[in-house]
CSV table of C-alpha atoms in Angstrom, one decimal:
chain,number,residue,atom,x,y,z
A,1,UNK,CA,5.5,292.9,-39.9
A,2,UNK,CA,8.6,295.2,-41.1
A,3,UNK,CA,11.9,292.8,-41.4
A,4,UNK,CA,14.1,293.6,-38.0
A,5,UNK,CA,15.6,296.4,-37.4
A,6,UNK,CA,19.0,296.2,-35.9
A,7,UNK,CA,19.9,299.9,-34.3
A,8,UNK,CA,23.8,300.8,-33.0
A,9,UNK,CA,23.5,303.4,-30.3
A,10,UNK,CA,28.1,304.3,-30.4
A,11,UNK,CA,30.3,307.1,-30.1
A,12,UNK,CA,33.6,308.2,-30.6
A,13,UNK,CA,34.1,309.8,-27.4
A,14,UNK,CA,33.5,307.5,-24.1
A,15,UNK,CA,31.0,309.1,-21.5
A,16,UNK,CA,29.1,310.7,-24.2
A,17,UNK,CA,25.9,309.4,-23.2
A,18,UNK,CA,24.9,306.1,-25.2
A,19,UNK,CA,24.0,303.7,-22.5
A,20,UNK,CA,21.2,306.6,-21.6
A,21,UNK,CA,20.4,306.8,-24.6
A,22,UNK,CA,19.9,303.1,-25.5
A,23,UNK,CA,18.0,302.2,-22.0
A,24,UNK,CA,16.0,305.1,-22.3
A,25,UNK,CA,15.1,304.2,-26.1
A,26,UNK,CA,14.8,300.6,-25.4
A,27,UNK,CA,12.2,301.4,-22.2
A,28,UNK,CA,9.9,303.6,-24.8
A,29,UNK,CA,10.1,301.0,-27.4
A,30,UNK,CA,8.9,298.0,-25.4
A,31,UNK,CA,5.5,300.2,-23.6
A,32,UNK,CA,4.7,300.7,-27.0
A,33,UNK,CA,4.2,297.1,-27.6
A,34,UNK,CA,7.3,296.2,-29.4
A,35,UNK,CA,9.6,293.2,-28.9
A,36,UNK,CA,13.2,294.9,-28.2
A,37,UNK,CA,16.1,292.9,-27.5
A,38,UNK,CA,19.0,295.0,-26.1
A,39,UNK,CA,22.6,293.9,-26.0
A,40,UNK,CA,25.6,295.7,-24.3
A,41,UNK,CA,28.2,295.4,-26.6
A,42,UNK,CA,30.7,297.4,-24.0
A,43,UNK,CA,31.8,294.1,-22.9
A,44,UNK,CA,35.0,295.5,-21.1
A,45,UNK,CA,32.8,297.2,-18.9
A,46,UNK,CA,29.3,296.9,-19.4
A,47,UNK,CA,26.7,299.4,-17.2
A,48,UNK,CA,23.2,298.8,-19.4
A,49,UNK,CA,22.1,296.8,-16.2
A,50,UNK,CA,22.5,299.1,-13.8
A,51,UNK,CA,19.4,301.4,-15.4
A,52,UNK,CA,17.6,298.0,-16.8
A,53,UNK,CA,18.0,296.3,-13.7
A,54,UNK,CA,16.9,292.9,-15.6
A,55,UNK,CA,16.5,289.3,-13.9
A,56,UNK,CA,19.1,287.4,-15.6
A,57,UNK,CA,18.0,283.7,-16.5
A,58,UNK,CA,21.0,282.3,-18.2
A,59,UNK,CA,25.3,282.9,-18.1
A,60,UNK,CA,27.1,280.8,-20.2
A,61,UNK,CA,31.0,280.6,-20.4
A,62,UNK,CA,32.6,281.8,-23.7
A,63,UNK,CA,35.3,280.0,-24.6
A,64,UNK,CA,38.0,280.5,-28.0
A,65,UNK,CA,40.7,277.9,-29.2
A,66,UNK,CA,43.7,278.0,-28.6
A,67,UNK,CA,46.8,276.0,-29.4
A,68,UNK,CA,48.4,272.7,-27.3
A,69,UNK,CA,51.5,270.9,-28.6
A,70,UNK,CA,52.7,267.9,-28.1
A,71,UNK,CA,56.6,268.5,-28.3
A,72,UNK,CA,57.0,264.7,-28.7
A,73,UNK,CA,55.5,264.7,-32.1
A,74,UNK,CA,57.4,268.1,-33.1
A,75,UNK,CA,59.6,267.5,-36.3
A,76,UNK,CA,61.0,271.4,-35.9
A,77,UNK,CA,60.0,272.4,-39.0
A,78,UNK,CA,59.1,275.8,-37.1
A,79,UNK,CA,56.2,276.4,-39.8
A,80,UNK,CA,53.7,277.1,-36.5
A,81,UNK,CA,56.0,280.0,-35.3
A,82,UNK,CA,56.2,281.5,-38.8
A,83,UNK,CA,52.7,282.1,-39.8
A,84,UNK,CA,51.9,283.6,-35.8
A,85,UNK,CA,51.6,286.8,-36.1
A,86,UNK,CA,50.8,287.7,-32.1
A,87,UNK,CA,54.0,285.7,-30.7
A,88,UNK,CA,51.1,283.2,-29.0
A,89,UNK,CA,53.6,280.3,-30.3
A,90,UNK,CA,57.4,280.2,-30.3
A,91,UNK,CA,59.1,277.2,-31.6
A,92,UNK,CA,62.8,277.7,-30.2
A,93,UNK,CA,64.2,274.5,-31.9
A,94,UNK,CA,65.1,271.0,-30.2
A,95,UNK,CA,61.2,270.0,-30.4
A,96,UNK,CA,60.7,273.3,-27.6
A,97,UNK,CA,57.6,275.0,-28.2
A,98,UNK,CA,56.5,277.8,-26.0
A,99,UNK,CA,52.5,278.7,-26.7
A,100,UNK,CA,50.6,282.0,-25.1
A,101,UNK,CA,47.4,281.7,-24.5
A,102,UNK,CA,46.6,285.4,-24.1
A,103,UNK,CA,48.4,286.1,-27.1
A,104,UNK,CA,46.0,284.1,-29.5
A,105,UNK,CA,43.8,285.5,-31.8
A,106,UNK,CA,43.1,281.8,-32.8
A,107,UNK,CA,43.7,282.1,-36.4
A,108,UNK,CA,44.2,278.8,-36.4
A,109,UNK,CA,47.1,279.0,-38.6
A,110,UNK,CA,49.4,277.2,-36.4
A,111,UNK,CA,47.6,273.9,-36.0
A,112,UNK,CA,46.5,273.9,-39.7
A,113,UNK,CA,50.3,274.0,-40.7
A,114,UNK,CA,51.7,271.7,-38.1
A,115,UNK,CA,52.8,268.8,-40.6
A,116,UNK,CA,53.3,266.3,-37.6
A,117,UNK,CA,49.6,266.8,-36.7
A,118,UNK,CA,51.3,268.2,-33.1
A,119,UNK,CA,49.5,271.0,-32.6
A,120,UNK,CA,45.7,270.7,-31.2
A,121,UNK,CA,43.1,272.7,-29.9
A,122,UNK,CA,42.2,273.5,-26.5
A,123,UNK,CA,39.9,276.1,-25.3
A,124,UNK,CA,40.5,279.2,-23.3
A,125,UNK,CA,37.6,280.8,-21.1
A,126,UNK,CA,37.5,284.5,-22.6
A,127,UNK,CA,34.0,285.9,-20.5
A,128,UNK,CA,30.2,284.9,-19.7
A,129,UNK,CA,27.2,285.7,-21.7
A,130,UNK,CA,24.3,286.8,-19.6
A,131,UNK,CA,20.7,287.2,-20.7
A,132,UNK,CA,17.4,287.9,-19.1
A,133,UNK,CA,14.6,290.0,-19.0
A,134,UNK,CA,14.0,293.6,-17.8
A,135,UNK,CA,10.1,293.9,-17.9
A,136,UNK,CA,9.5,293.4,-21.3
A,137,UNK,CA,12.8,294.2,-22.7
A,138,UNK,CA,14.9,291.2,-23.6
A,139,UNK,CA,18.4,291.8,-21.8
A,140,UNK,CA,21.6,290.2,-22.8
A,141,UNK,CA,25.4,291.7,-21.9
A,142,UNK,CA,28.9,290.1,-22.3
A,143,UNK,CA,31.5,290.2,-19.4
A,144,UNK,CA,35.4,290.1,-21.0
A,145,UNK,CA,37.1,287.9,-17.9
A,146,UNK,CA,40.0,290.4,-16.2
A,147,UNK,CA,43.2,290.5,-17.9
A,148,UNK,CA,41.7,289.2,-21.2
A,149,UNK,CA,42.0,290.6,-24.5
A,150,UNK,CA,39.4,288.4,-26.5
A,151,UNK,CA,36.7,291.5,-26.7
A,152,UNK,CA,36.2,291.3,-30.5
A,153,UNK,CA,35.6,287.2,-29.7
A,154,UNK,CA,32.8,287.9,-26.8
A,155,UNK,CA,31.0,290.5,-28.7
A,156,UNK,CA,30.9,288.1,-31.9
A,157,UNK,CA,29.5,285.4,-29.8
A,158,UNK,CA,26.9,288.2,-27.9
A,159,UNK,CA,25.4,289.2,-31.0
A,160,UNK,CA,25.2,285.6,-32.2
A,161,UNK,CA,22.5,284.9,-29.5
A,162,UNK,CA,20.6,287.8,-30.0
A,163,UNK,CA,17.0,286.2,-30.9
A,164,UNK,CA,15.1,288.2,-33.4
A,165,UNK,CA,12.5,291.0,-32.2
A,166,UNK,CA,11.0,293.7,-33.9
A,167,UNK,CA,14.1,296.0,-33.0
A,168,UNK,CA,17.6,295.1,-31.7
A,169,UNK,CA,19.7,298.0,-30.0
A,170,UNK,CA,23.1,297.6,-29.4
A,171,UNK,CA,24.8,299.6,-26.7
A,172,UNK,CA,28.0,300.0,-28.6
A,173,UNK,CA,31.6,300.2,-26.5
A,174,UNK,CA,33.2,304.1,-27.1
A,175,UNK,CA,36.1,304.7,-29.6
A,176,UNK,CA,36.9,303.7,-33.1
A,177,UNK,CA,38.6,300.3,-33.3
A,178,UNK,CA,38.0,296.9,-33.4
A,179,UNK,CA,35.3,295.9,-30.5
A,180,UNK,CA,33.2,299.0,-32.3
A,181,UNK,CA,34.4,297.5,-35.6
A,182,UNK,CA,32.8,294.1,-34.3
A,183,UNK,CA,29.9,295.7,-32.6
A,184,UNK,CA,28.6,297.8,-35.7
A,185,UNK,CA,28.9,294.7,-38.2
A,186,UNK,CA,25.7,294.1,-40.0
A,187,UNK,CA,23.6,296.8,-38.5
A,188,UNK,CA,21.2,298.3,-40.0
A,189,UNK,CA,21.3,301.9,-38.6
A,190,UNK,CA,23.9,303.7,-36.2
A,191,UNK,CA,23.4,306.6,-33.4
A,192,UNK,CA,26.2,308.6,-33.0
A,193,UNK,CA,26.0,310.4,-29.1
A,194,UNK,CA,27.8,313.4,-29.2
A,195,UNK,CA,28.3,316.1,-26.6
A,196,UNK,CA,28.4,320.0,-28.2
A,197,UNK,CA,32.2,320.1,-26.9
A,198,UNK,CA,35.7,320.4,-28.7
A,199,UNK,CA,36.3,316.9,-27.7
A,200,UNK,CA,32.8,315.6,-28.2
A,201,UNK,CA,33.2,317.0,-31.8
A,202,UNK,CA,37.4,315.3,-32.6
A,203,UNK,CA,35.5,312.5,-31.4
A,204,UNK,CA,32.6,312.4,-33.6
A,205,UNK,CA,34.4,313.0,-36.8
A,206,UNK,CA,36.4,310.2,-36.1
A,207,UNK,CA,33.5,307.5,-35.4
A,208,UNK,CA,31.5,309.2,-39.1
A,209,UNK,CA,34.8,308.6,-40.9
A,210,UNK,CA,34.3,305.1,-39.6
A,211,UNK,CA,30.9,304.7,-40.1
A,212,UNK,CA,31.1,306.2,-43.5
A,213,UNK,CA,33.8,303.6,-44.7
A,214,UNK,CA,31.5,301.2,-43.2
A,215,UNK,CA,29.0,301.9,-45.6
A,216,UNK,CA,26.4,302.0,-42.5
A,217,UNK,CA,23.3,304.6,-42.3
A,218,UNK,CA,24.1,307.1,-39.8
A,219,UNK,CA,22.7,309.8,-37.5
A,220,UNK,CA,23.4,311.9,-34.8
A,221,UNK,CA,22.2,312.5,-30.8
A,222,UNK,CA,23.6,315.6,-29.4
A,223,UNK,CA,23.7,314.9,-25.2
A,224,UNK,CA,24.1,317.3,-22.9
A,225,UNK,CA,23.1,320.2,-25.0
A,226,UNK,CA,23.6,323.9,-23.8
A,227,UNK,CA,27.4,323.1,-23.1
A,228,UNK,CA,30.1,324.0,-25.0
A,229,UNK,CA,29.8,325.3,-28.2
A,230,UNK,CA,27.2,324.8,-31.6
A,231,UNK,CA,30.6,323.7,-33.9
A,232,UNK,CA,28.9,320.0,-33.9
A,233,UNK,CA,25.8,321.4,-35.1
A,234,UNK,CA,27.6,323.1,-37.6
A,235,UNK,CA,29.4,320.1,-38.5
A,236,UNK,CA,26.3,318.1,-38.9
A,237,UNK,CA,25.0,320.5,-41.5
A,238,UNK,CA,28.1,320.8,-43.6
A,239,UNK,CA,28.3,317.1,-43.9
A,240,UNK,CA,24.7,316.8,-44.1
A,241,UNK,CA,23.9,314.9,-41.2
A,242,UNK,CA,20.8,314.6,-39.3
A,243,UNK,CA,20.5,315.5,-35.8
A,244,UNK,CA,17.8,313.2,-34.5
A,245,UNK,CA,17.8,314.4,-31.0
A,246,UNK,CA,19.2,316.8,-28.5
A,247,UNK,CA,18.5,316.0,-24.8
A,248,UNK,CA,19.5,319.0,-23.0
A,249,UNK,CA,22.3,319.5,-20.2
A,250,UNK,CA,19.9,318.8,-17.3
A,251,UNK,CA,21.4,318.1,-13.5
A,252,UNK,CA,18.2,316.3,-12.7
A,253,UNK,CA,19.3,313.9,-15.3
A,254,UNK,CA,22.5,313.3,-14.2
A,255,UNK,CA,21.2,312.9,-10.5
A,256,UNK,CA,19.1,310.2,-12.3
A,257,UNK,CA,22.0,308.5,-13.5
A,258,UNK,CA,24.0,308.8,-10.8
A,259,UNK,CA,21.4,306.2,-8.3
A,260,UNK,CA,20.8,304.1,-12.0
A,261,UNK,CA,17.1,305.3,-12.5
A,262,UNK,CA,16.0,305.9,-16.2
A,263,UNK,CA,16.0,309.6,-17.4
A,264,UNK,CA,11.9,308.5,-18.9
A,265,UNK,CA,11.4,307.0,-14.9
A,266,UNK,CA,12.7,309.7,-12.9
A,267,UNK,CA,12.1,312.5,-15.5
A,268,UNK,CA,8.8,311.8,-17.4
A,269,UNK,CA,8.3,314.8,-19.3
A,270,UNK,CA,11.1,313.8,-21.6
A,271,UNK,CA,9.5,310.4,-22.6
A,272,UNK,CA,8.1,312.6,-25.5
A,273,UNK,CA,11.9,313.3,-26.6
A,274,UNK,CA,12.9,309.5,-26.9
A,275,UNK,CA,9.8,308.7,-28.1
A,276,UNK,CA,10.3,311.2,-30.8
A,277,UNK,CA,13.8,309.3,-31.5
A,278,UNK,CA,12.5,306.5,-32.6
A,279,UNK,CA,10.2,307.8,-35.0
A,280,UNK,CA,12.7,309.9,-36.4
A,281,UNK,CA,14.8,306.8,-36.5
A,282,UNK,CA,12.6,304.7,-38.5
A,283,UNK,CA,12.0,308.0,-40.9
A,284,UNK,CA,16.1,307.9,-41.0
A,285,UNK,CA,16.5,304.4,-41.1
A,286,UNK,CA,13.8,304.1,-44.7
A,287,UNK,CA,15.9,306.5,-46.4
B,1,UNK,CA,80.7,283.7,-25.9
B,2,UNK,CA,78.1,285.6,-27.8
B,3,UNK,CA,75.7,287.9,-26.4
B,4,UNK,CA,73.2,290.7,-27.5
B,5,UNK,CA,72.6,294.0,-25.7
B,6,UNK,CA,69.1,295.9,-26.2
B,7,UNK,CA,70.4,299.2,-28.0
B,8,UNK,CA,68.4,302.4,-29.2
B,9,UNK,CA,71.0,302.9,-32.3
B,10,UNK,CA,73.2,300.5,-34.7
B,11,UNK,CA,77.0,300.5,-33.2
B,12,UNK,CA,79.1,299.4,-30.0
B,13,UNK,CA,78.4,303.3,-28.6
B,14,UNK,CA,75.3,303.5,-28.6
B,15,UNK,CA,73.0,303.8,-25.8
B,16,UNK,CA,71.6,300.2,-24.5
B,17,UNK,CA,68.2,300.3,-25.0
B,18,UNK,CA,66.2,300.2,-21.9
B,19,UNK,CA,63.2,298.1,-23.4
B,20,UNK,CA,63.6,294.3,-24.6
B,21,UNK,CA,60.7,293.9,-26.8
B,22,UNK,CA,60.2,296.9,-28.1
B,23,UNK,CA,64.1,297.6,-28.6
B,24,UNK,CA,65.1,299.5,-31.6
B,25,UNK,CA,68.2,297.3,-32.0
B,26,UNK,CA,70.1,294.8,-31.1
B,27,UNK,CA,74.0,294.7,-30.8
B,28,UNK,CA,75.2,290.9,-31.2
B,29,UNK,CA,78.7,290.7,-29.7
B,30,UNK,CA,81.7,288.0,-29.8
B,31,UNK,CA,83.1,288.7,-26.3
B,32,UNK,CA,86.3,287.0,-27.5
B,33,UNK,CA,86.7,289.7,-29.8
B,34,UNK,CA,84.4,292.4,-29.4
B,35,UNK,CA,82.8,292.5,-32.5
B,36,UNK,CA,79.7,293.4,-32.8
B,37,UNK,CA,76.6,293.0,-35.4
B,38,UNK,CA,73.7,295.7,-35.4
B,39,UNK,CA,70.2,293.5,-35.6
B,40,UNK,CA,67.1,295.6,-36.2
B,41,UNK,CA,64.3,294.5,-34.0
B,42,UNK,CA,61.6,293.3,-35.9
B,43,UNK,CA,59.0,293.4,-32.9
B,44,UNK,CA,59.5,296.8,-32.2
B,45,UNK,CA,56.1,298.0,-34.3
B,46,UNK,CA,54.7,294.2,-33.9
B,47,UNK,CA,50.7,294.4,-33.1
B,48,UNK,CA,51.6,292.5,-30.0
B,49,UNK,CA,53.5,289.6,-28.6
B,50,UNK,CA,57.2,291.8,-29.0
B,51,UNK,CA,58.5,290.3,-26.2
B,52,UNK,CA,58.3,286.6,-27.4
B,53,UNK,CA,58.8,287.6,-31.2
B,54,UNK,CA,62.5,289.4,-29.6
B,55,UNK,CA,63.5,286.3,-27.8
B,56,UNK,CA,63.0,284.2,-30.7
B,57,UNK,CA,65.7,286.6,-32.8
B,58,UNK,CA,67.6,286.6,-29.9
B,59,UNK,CA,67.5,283.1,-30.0
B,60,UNK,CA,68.2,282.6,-33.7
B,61,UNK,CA,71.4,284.7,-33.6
B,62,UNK,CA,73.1,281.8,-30.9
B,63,UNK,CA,73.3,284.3,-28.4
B,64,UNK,CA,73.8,282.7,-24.2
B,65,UNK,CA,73.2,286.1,-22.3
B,66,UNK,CA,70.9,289.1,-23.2
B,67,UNK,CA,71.6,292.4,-21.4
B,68,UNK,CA,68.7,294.9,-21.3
B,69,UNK,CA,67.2,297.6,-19.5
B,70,UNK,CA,63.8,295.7,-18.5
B,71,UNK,CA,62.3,292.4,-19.6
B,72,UNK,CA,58.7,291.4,-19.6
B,73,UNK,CA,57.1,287.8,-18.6
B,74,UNK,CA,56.2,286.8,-22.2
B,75,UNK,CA,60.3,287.8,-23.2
B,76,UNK,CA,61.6,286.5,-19.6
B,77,UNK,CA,60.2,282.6,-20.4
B,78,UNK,CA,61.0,282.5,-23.5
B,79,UNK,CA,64.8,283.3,-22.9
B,80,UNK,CA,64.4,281.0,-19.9
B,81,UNK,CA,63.0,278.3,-21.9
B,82,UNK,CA,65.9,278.3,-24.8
B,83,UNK,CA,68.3,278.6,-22.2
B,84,UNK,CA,69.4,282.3,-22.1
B,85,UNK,CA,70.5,284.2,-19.4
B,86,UNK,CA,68.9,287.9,-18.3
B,87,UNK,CA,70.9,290.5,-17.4
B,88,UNK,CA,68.5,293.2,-16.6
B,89,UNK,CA,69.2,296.8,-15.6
B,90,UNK,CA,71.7,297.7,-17.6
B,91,UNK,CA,72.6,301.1,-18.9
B,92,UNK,CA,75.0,303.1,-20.6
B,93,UNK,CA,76.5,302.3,-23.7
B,94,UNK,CA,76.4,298.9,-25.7
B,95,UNK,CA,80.3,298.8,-25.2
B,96,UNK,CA,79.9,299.6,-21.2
B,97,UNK,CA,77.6,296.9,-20.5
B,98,UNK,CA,80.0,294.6,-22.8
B,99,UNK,CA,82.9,295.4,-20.3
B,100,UNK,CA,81.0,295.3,-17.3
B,101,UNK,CA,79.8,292.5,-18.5
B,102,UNK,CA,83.5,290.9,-19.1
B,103,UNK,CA,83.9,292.0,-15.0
B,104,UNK,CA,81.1,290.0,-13.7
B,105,UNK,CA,79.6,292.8,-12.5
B,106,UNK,CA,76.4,292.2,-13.6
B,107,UNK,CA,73.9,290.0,-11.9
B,108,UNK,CA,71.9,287.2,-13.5
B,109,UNK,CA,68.1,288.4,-13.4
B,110,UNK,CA,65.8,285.5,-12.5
B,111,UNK,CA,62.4,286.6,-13.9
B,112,UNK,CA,60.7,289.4,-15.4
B,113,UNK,CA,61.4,292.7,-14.2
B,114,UNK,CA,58.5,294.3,-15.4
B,115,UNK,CA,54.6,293.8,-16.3
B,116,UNK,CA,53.8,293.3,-19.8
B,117,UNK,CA,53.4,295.8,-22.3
B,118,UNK,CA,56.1,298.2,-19.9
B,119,UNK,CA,57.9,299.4,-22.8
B,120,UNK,CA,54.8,300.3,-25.2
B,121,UNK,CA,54.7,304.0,-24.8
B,122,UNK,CA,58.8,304.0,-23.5
């Protein structure tokens, strides 16, 4: 058997289209035999279960460390305050020590440094890990708890407990910084979902220069196609990108989507298109 | 008694600056003689955590009183904790708020006045 294939379905712009892409390419995947193992990486809001629909089996808590002082033991040397770069730990002199939990990154800078051994670890609940099983799809999605920042954490810890499968597709949060940063690390391929729009396009450029300086292999899905204009196209082919896929601006689609049913379920004449993605994938993904 | 004002400019006549964390300066002034000392804040670009990383300069300089515009919750317990009093809502110039200050016409602010991350985008 070929070695794993990891597969990042992102985007620069949000609402582009991934999570229909990634169920949908997931779904085709797994009827043809193969063990897929998707993982919504949009932790801050996570919709891949809505169209997977799977029976989750296990939630665990996800916890980070973050720092506790004893003030009794505090010399004031105010070495833990220094090396914070966040502001998660103030030391305000006369052994007072204010720490912020939601601040953290946990560098664990401050409790290396403390020299009076003051500082420990406790840990902070940042989200839940949920996994199951939608048919033969293995399902897992992270849940950042409301008000906390710790994405980059969750998303770490999500993709640690993906279990090897014959492909891995990762539905990818929107943008350009550091949860698609996290998200993208070690894969082996990326989509890029695009819509043929001015904003679709500012958007795209953005997540290739990213990709690009990534080092990361790379393609293109243009949703939504017949809107707009053809300057992504155009784009594509003076940077050389492939195109793998254009699924076309359908309103049966997005009535689909709008009651969570899967474009290949509702709509099975374009099983042929996403089928058709993954070939051209692996053909990609060799090069 | 020394205090600091949030100000948008170095100088007793500028304009108080309506954020805490994110201030561009701050004006540390002897009441008993007016003087004042123009403090860049450090914070103002920080990644995050402004708020506390201002309270701590604040606190550094020997200041008793900050007057600002708005403070946050990370800012307002930290002042609170090194034993610092809040005037919030405060406008004008740095050299108003100083003699209105001087009047006891301003009123001690008990908490944060404001969510975090207010003055981001200010």
């Amino acid at each position: 058997m070929a070695k794993q294939l990891t597969i990042a379905i992102a985007s620069g712009k949000g609402g582009t289209g991934k999570t229909t892409i990634a169920t949908n390419l997931a779904k085709v995947i797994a009827e043809d035999g193969k063990g897929v193992y998707y993982a919504d990486c949009d932790v801050e809001e996570p919709n891949g279960h809505i169209f997977l629909k799977p029976q989750i089996e296990q939630s665990r808590t996800v916890t980070v460390p973050v720092p506790q002082v004893d003030e009794n033991k505090c010399t004031d040397c105010g070495k833990c305050g220094e090396v914070c770069q966040y502001g998660a730990i103030v030391h305000l002199g006369n052994k007072k020590v204010l720490t912020f939990d939601n601040l953290c990154h946990s560098c664990a800078g401050c409790w290396m440094l403390c020299p009076a051994g003051a500082i420990t670890q406790k840990k902070m609940e940042i989200g839940i890990i949920e996994s199951g099983n939608s048919g033969d799809i293995h399902f897992a999605h992270g849940k950042l708890r409301i008000g906390n920042i710790r994405s980059v954490s969750l998303i770490n810890q999500l993709k640690q407990s993906i279990k090897a499968r014959d492909l891995v597709i990762l539905d990818v949060p929107p943008g350009t910084s550091c949860p698609v940063v996290e998200s993208l690390k070690n894969v082996d391929f990326v989509i890029l979902v695009t819509e043929p729009t001015p904003f679709g396009l500012n958007d795209l450029k953005l997540a290739v220069d990213l990709v690009r300086k990534m080092e990361i292999t790379f393609a293109v899905v243009i949703n939504r196609d017949g809107i707009g204009d053809d300057k992504c196209e155009k784009y594509c082919q003076q940077e050389n990108i492939s195109i793998l896929m254009k699924l076309p601006d359908d309103r049966r689609i997005a009535e689909a989507y709008s009651v969570g049913k899967m474009v290949v379920d509702a709509l099975p004449e374009y099983r042929k298109d996403f089928t058709g993605l993954y070939e051209n994938i692996l053909q990609e993904a060799e090069k | 008694m020394i205090i600091a004002i949030t100000a948008s400019a170095e100088g007793i006549d500028s304009p108080v600056d309506p954020r805490f964390g994110r201030a561009a300066y701050f004006a540390i002034v002897d009441t008993e003689n007016d003087q004042c000392n123009s403090i860049p804040n450090e914070a103002v670009s920080a990644a995050a955590g402004a708020g506390v990383t201002a309270a701590k300069t604040i606190t550094d300089t020997g200041a008793q009183a900050v007057l600002t515009g708005n403070c946050g919750p990370n800012a307002a317990r930290t002042l609170q904790a090194a034993g610092i009093k809040i005037y919030a809502g405060v406008s004008g110039t740095v050299k108003e708020a100083i003699e209105a200050f001087k009047a006891g016409k301003l009123n001690e602010t008990q908490g944060p006045t404001v969510e975090s991350h207010f003055g981001t985008n200010g």
